[in-house]
């Protein structure tokens, strides 16, 4: 979004290495006795029998909550950077805002119920039974992952264009494919005149004008 502030490859590698190292360390701790993956059916570290395990689980849950607010802040920053009332049409702003709202909402639905009940269970004050917790995990935990392909790919203009162009090769949706071909062609061959062409046309007009005067 900011062309004057570029992230160098070295900095990106440092950030990615740090993130993967922390994730690997957090994932390996339950295998060495800090909490356990065998407590729930989808292999989440939910064993809080010892004080160390309790601190570990609560820390991960709080980190997830902070990460959610960080994602919300990033999406808000992207929207404010993109939004230009003087140039961008209102419907474009509305479309971007709606998509980002859906992204944040799916993250919220995915993480908040699980984090709330998990934190209460980590402090040994469970508000729901183990069976209800398993049902909650199965229903809510995959929401974000299941919705991301639709929000980032299936509902985008580029995916629809590629889809119709692909199926048109098999004789389906030829009308829609022709519409997208026309749009692509018009984008690749704009109708405006470049400054160089304008100078050439101006010089040609002056030449024709001088020739006409000489003949007269």
mmCIF file of C-alpha atoms in Angstrom:
data_model
loop_
_atom_site.group_PDB
_atom_site.id
_atom_site.type_symbol
_atom_site.label_atom_id
_atom_site.label_comp_id
_atom_site.label_asym_id
_atom_site.label_seq_id
_atom_site.Cartn_x
_atom_site.Cartn_y
_atom_site.Cartn_z
ATOM 1 C CA UNK A 1 0.000 0.000 0.000
ATOM 2 C CA UNK A 2 2.903 2.371 0.726
ATOM 3 C CA UNK A 3 5.188 2.544 -2.282
ATOM 4 C CA UNK A 4 7.692 4.714 -0.382
ATOM 5 C CA UNK A 5 8.137 2.060 2.337
ATOM 6 C CA UNK A 6 9.204 -1.272 0.915
ATOM 7 C CA UNK A 7 9.865 -4.429 2.928
ATOM 8 C CA UNK A 8 13.223 -5.864 1.934
ATOM 9 C CA UNK A 9 13.680 -9.592 1.369
ATOM 10 C CA UNK A 10 16.127 -9.820 4.286
ATOM 11 C CA UNK A 11 13.590 -8.300 6.685
ATOM 12 C CA UNK A 12 10.833 -10.577 5.369
ATOM 13 C CA UNK A 13 13.049 -13.642 5.909
ATOM 14 C CA UNK A 14 13.821 -12.563 9.485
ATOM 15 C CA UNK A 15 10.113 -12.069 10.259
ATOM 16 C CA UNK A 16 9.131 -15.411 8.709
ATOM 17 C CA UNK A 17 11.961 -17.283 10.451
ATOM 18 C CA UNK A 18 10.976 -15.780 13.815
ATOM 19 C CA UNK A 19 7.324 -16.676 13.308
ATOM 20 C CA UNK A 20 8.010 -20.250 12.248
ATOM 21 C CA UNK A 21 10.523 -20.777 15.075
ATOM 22 C CA UNK A 22 8.043 -19.560 17.690
ATOM 23 C CA UNK A 23 5.245 -21.695 16.208
ATOM 24 C CA UNK A 24 7.477 -24.776 16.121
ATOM 25 C CA UNK A 25 8.546 -24.250 19.731
ATOM 26 C CA UNK A 26 4.949 -23.761 20.897
ATOM 27 C CA UNK A 27 3.819 -26.861 18.998
ATOM 28 C CA UNK A 28 6.626 -29.055 20.389
ATOM 29 C CA UNK A 29 6.100 -28.195 24.064
ATOM 30 C CA UNK A 30 3.110 -30.580 24.497
ATOM 31 C CA UNK A 31 5.292 -33.423 23.211
ATOM 32 C CA UNK A 32 7.761 -32.954 26.080
ATOM 33 C CA UNK A 33 5.258 -32.872 28.939
ATOM 34 C CA UNK A 34 3.907 -29.290 28.845
ATOM 35 C CA UNK A 35 0.162 -29.937 28.411
ATOM 36 C CA UNK A 36 -0.893 -32.738 26.034
ATOM 37 C CA UNK A 37 -2.428 -33.252 22.600
ATOM 38 C CA UNK A 38 -4.405 -36.313 23.701
ATOM 39 C CA UNK A 39 -7.028 -34.434 25.723
ATOM 40 C CA UNK A 40 -9.395 -33.574 22.834
ATOM 41 C CA UNK A 41 -10.154 -35.328 19.579
ATOM 42 C CA UNK A 42 -8.774 -32.629 17.245
ATOM 43 C CA UNK A 43 -5.329 -32.632 18.906
ATOM 44 C CA UNK A 44 -5.337 -29.283 20.685
ATOM 45 C CA UNK A 45 -3.207 -28.825 23.834
ATOM 46 C CA UNK A 46 -5.963 -28.651 26.454
ATOM 47 C CA UNK A 47 -4.390 -30.483 29.391
ATOM 48 C CA UNK A 48 -4.138 -28.063 32.363
ATOM 49 C CA UNK A 49 -3.405 -30.488 35.193
ATOM 50 C CA UNK A 50 -0.074 -28.859 36.108
ATOM 51 C CA UNK A 51 0.667 -25.179 36.726
ATOM 52 C CA UNK A 52 3.109 -25.061 33.801
ATOM 53 C CA UNK A 53 0.521 -26.539 31.441
ATOM 54 C CA UNK A 54 -2.070 -24.061 32.675
ATOM 55 C CA UNK A 55 0.231 -21.097 32.028
ATOM 56 C CA UNK A 56 1.086 -22.510 28.599
ATOM 57 C CA UNK A 57 -2.561 -22.934 27.526
ATOM 58 C CA UNK A 58 -3.682 -19.551 28.882
ATOM 59 C CA UNK A 59 -0.730 -17.838 27.178
ATOM 60 C CA UNK A 60 -1.627 -19.382 23.814
ATOM 61 C CA UNK A 61 -5.274 -18.370 24.167
ATOM 62 C CA UNK A 62 -4.399 -14.801 25.118
ATOM 63 C CA UNK A 63 -1.959 -14.680 22.207
ATOM 64 C CA UNK A 64 -4.770 -15.755 19.868
ATOM 65 C CA UNK A 65 -6.976 -12.951 21.197
ATOM 66 C CA UNK A 66 -4.201 -10.385 20.711
ATOM 67 C CA UNK A 67 -3.597 -11.743 17.214
ATOM 68 C CA UNK A 68 -7.292 -11.257 16.420
ATOM 69 C CA UNK A 69 -7.158 -7.592 17.440
ATOM 70 C CA UNK A 70 -3.941 -7.216 15.432
ATOM 71 C CA UNK A 71 -5.704 -8.622 12.352
ATOM 72 C CA UNK A 72 -8.612 -6.216 12.905
ATOM 73 C CA UNK A 73 -6.170 -3.317 13.117
ATOM 74 C CA UNK A 74 -4.391 -4.407 9.930
ATOM 75 C CA UNK A 75 -7.639 -4.695 7.987
ATOM 76 C CA UNK A 76 -8.729 -1.274 9.241
ATOM 77 C CA UNK A 77 -5.381 0.193 8.196
ATOM 78 C CA UNK A 78 -5.695 -1.376 4.724
ATOM 79 C CA UNK A 79 -9.189 0.047 4.319
ATOM 80 C CA UNK A 80 -8.156 3.537 5.441
ATOM 81 C CA UNK A 81 -5.173 3.436 3.075
ATOM 82 C CA UNK A 82 -7.316 2.257 0.177
ATOM 83 C CA UNK A 83 -10.184 4.650 0.841
ATOM 84 C CA UNK A 84 -9.772 7.855 -1.203
ATOM 85 C CA UNK A 85 -13.006 9.857 -1.206
ATOM 86 C CA UNK A 86 -11.689 12.267 -3.829
ATOM 87 C CA UNK A 87 -10.949 9.602 -6.441
ATOM 88 C CA UNK A 88 -12.462 6.212 -5.547
ATOM 89 C CA UNK A 89 -16.198 5.747 -6.177
ATOM 90 C CA UNK A 90 -18.412 5.163 -3.165
ATOM 91 C CA UNK A 91 -19.483 1.686 -4.294
ATOM 92 C CA UNK A 92 -15.834 0.555 -4.432
ATOM 93 C CA UNK A 93 -15.314 1.661 -0.820
ATOM 94 C CA UNK A 94 -18.496 -0.115 0.204
ATOM 95 C CA UNK A 95 -17.448 -3.348 -1.502
ATOM 96 C CA UNK A 96 -14.018 -3.343 0.165
ATOM 97 C CA UNK A 97 -15.532 -2.530 3.552
ATOM 98 C CA UNK A 98 -18.078 -5.320 3.233
ATOM 99 C CA UNK A 99 -15.449 -7.913 2.336
ATOM 100 C CA UNK A 100 -13.179 -6.883 5.189
ATOM 101 C CA UNK A 101 -16.140 -6.927 7.585
ATOM 102 C CA UNK A 102 -16.906 -10.499 6.531
ATOM 103 C CA UNK A 103 -13.260 -11.495 7.036
ATOM 104 C CA UNK A 104 -13.185 -10.011 10.527
ATOM 105 C CA UNK A 105 -16.569 -11.535 11.373
ATOM 106 C CA UNK A 106 -15.471 -15.053 10.374
ATOM 107 C CA UNK A 107 -12.304 -14.659 12.462
ATOM 108 C CA UNK A 108 -14.461 -13.484 15.354
ATOM 109 C CA UNK A 109 -16.920 -16.381 15.068
ATOM 110 C CA UNK A 110 -14.048 -18.852 14.806
ATOM 111 C CA UNK A 111 -11.893 -17.694 17.704
ATOM 112 C CA UNK A 112 -14.018 -15.917 20.332
ATOM 113 C CA UNK A 113 -16.306 -18.794 21.470
ATOM 114 C CA UNK A 114 -13.401 -21.215 21.607
ATOM 115 C CA UNK A 115 -11.126 -18.765 23.426
ATOM 116 C CA UNK A 116 -13.820 -17.794 25.942
ATOM 117 C CA UNK A 117 -14.761 -21.330 26.960
ATOM 118 C CA UNK A 118 -11.162 -22.536 26.771
ATOM 119 C CA UNK A 119 -9.900 -19.801 29.112
ATOM 120 C CA UNK A 120 -12.643 -20.614 31.614
ATOM 121 C CA UNK A 121 -11.709 -24.301 31.386
ATOM 122 C CA UNK A 122 -8.012 -23.486 31.754
ATOM 123 C CA UNK A 123 -8.766 -21.796 35.090
ATOM 124 C CA UNK A 124 -10.673 -24.960 36.062
ATOM 125 C CA UNK A 125 -14.043 -23.206 35.886
ATOM 126 C CA UNK A 126 -15.617 -25.018 32.933
ATOM 127 C CA UNK A 127 -18.866 -23.512 31.682
ATOM 128 C CA UNK A 128 -19.685 -26.414 29.354
ATOM 129 C CA UNK A 129 -19.117 -30.153 29.406
ATOM 130 C CA UNK A 130 -16.409 -31.986 27.486
ATOM 131 C CA UNK A 131 -18.961 -33.258 24.947
ATOM 132 C CA UNK A 132 -20.239 -29.727 24.327
ATOM 133 C CA UNK A 133 -16.667 -28.471 24.025
ATOM 134 C CA UNK A 134 -15.870 -31.073 21.373
ATOM 135 C CA UNK A 135 -19.001 -30.101 19.455
ATOM 136 C CA UNK A 136 -18.012 -26.444 19.707
ATOM 137 C CA UNK A 137 -14.547 -27.165 18.372
ATOM 138 C CA UNK A 138 -15.828 -29.243 15.459
ATOM 139 C CA UNK A 139 -18.432 -26.638 14.438
ATOM 140 C CA UNK A 140 -16.635 -23.332 15.011
ATOM 141 C CA UNK A 141 -12.924 -24.066 14.680
ATOM 142 C CA UNK A 142 -12.950 -24.740 10.878
ATOM 143 C CA UNK A 143 -15.156 -21.720 9.996
ATOM 144 C CA UNK A 144 -12.261 -19.430 9.183
ATOM 145 C CA UNK A 145 -10.380 -21.991 7.092
ATOM 146 C CA UNK A 146 -13.528 -23.011 5.206
ATOM 147 C CA UNK A 147 -14.556 -19.437 4.427
ATOM 148 C CA UNK A 148 -11.150 -18.142 3.308
ATOM 149 C CA UNK A 149 -11.197 -19.841 -0.143
ATOM 150 C CA UNK A 150 -14.567 -18.223 -0.868
ATOM 151 C CA UNK A 151 -13.580 -14.784 0.421
ATOM 152 C CA UNK A 152 -10.128 -14.674 -1.169
ATOM 153 C CA UNK A 153 -10.761 -16.645 -4.388
ATOM 154 C CA UNK A 154 -14.210 -17.931 -5.332
ATOM 155 C CA UNK A 155 -16.033 -14.607 -4.848
ATOM 156 C CA UNK A 156 -13.444 -12.490 -6.687
ATOM 157 C CA UNK A 157 -13.787 -11.102 -10.205
ATOM 158 C CA UNK A 158 -10.536 -12.748 -11.335
ATOM 159 C CA UNK A 159 -11.676 -16.222 -10.312
ATOM 160 C CA UNK A 160 -15.041 -15.815 -12.062
ATOM 161 C CA UNK A 161 -13.301 -14.644 -15.231
ATOM 162 C CA UNK A 162 -10.856 -17.568 -15.248
ATOM 163 C CA UNK A 163 -13.666 -20.013 -14.449
ATOM 164 C CA UNK A 164 -15.900 -18.910 -17.333
ATOM 165 C CA UNK A 165 -12.971 -18.781 -19.765
ATOM 166 C CA UNK A 166 -12.010 -22.324 -18.747
ATOM 167 C CA UNK A 167 -15.466 -23.902 -18.996
ATOM 168 C CA UNK A 168 -16.094 -22.085 -22.294
ATOM 169 C CA UNK A 169 -13.504 -24.407 -23.852
ATOM 170 C CA UNK A 170 -15.940 -27.253 -23.170
ATOM 171 C CA UNK A 171 -18.877 -25.394 -24.700
ATOM 172 C CA UNK A 172 -20.375 -24.034 -21.463
ATOM 173 C CA UNK A 173 -21.206 -20.433 -20.483
ATOM 174 C CA UNK A 174 -19.976 -19.035 -23.790
ATOM 175 C CA UNK A 175 -21.895 -15.765 -23.358
ATOM 176 C CA UNK A 176 -20.319 -14.985 -19.988
ATOM 177 C CA UNK A 177 -16.885 -15.957 -21.295
ATOM 178 C CA UNK A 178 -17.295 -13.595 -24.258
ATOM 179 C CA UNK A 179 -18.156 -10.763 -21.863
ATOM 180 C CA UNK A 180 -14.946 -11.330 -19.892
ATOM 181 C CA UNK A 181 -12.930 -11.590 -23.124
ATOM 182 C CA UNK A 182 -14.308 -8.217 -24.192
ATOM 183 C CA UNK A 183 -13.403 -6.678 -20.830
ATOM 184 C CA UNK A 184 -9.878 -8.088 -21.012
ATOM 185 C CA UNK A 185 -9.425 -6.853 -24.562
ATOM 186 C CA UNK A 186 -10.613 -3.356 -23.692
ATOM 187 C CA UNK A 187 -8.221 -3.234 -20.732
ATOM 188 C CA UNK A 188 -5.259 -4.366 -22.830
ATOM 189 C CA UNK A 189 -6.029 -1.939 -25.670
ATOM 190 C CA UNK A 190 -7.203 1.339 -24.111
ATOM 191 C CA UNK A 191 -8.673 4.024 -26.303
ATOM 192 C CA UNK A 192 -6.642 6.953 -24.939
ATOM 193 C CA UNK A 193 -3.859 8.564 -26.970
ATOM 194 C CA UNK A 194 -0.338 8.640 -25.650
ATOM 195 C CA UNK A 195 1.607 11.943 -25.427
ATOM 196 C CA UNK A 196 4.023 10.726 -28.119
ATOM 197 C CA UNK A 197 1.143 9.992 -30.500
ATOM 198 C CA UNK A 198 -0.335 13.415 -29.740
ATOM 199 C CA UNK A 199 2.962 15.121 -30.665
ATOM 200 C CA UNK A 200 3.133 13.137 -33.895
ATOM 201 C CA UNK A 201 -0.441 14.085 -34.804
ATOM 202 C CA UNK A 202 0.241 17.733 -33.968
ATOM 203 C CA UNK A 203 3.367 17.775 -36.147
ATOM 204 C CA UNK A 204 1.473 16.091 -38.973
ATOM 205 C CA UNK A 205 -1.318 18.656 -38.722
ATOM 206 C CA UNK A 206 1.193 21.533 -38.847
ATOM 207 C CA UNK A 207 2.866 19.995 -41.892
ATOM 208 C CA UNK A 208 -0.434 19.614 -43.719
ATOM 209 C CA UNK A 209 -1.378 23.167 -42.780
ATOM 210 C CA UNK A 210 1.911 24.574 -44.130
ATOM 211 C CA UNK A 211 1.581 22.546 -47.337
ATOM 212 C CA UNK A 212 -1.900 23.910 -47.840
ATOM 213 C CA UNK A 213 -0.734 27.479 -47.402
ATOM 214 C CA UNK A 214 2.145 26.974 -49.870
ATOM 215 C CA UNK A 215 -0.212 25.512 -52.478
ATOM 216 C CA UNK A 216 -2.620 28.370 -51.975
#
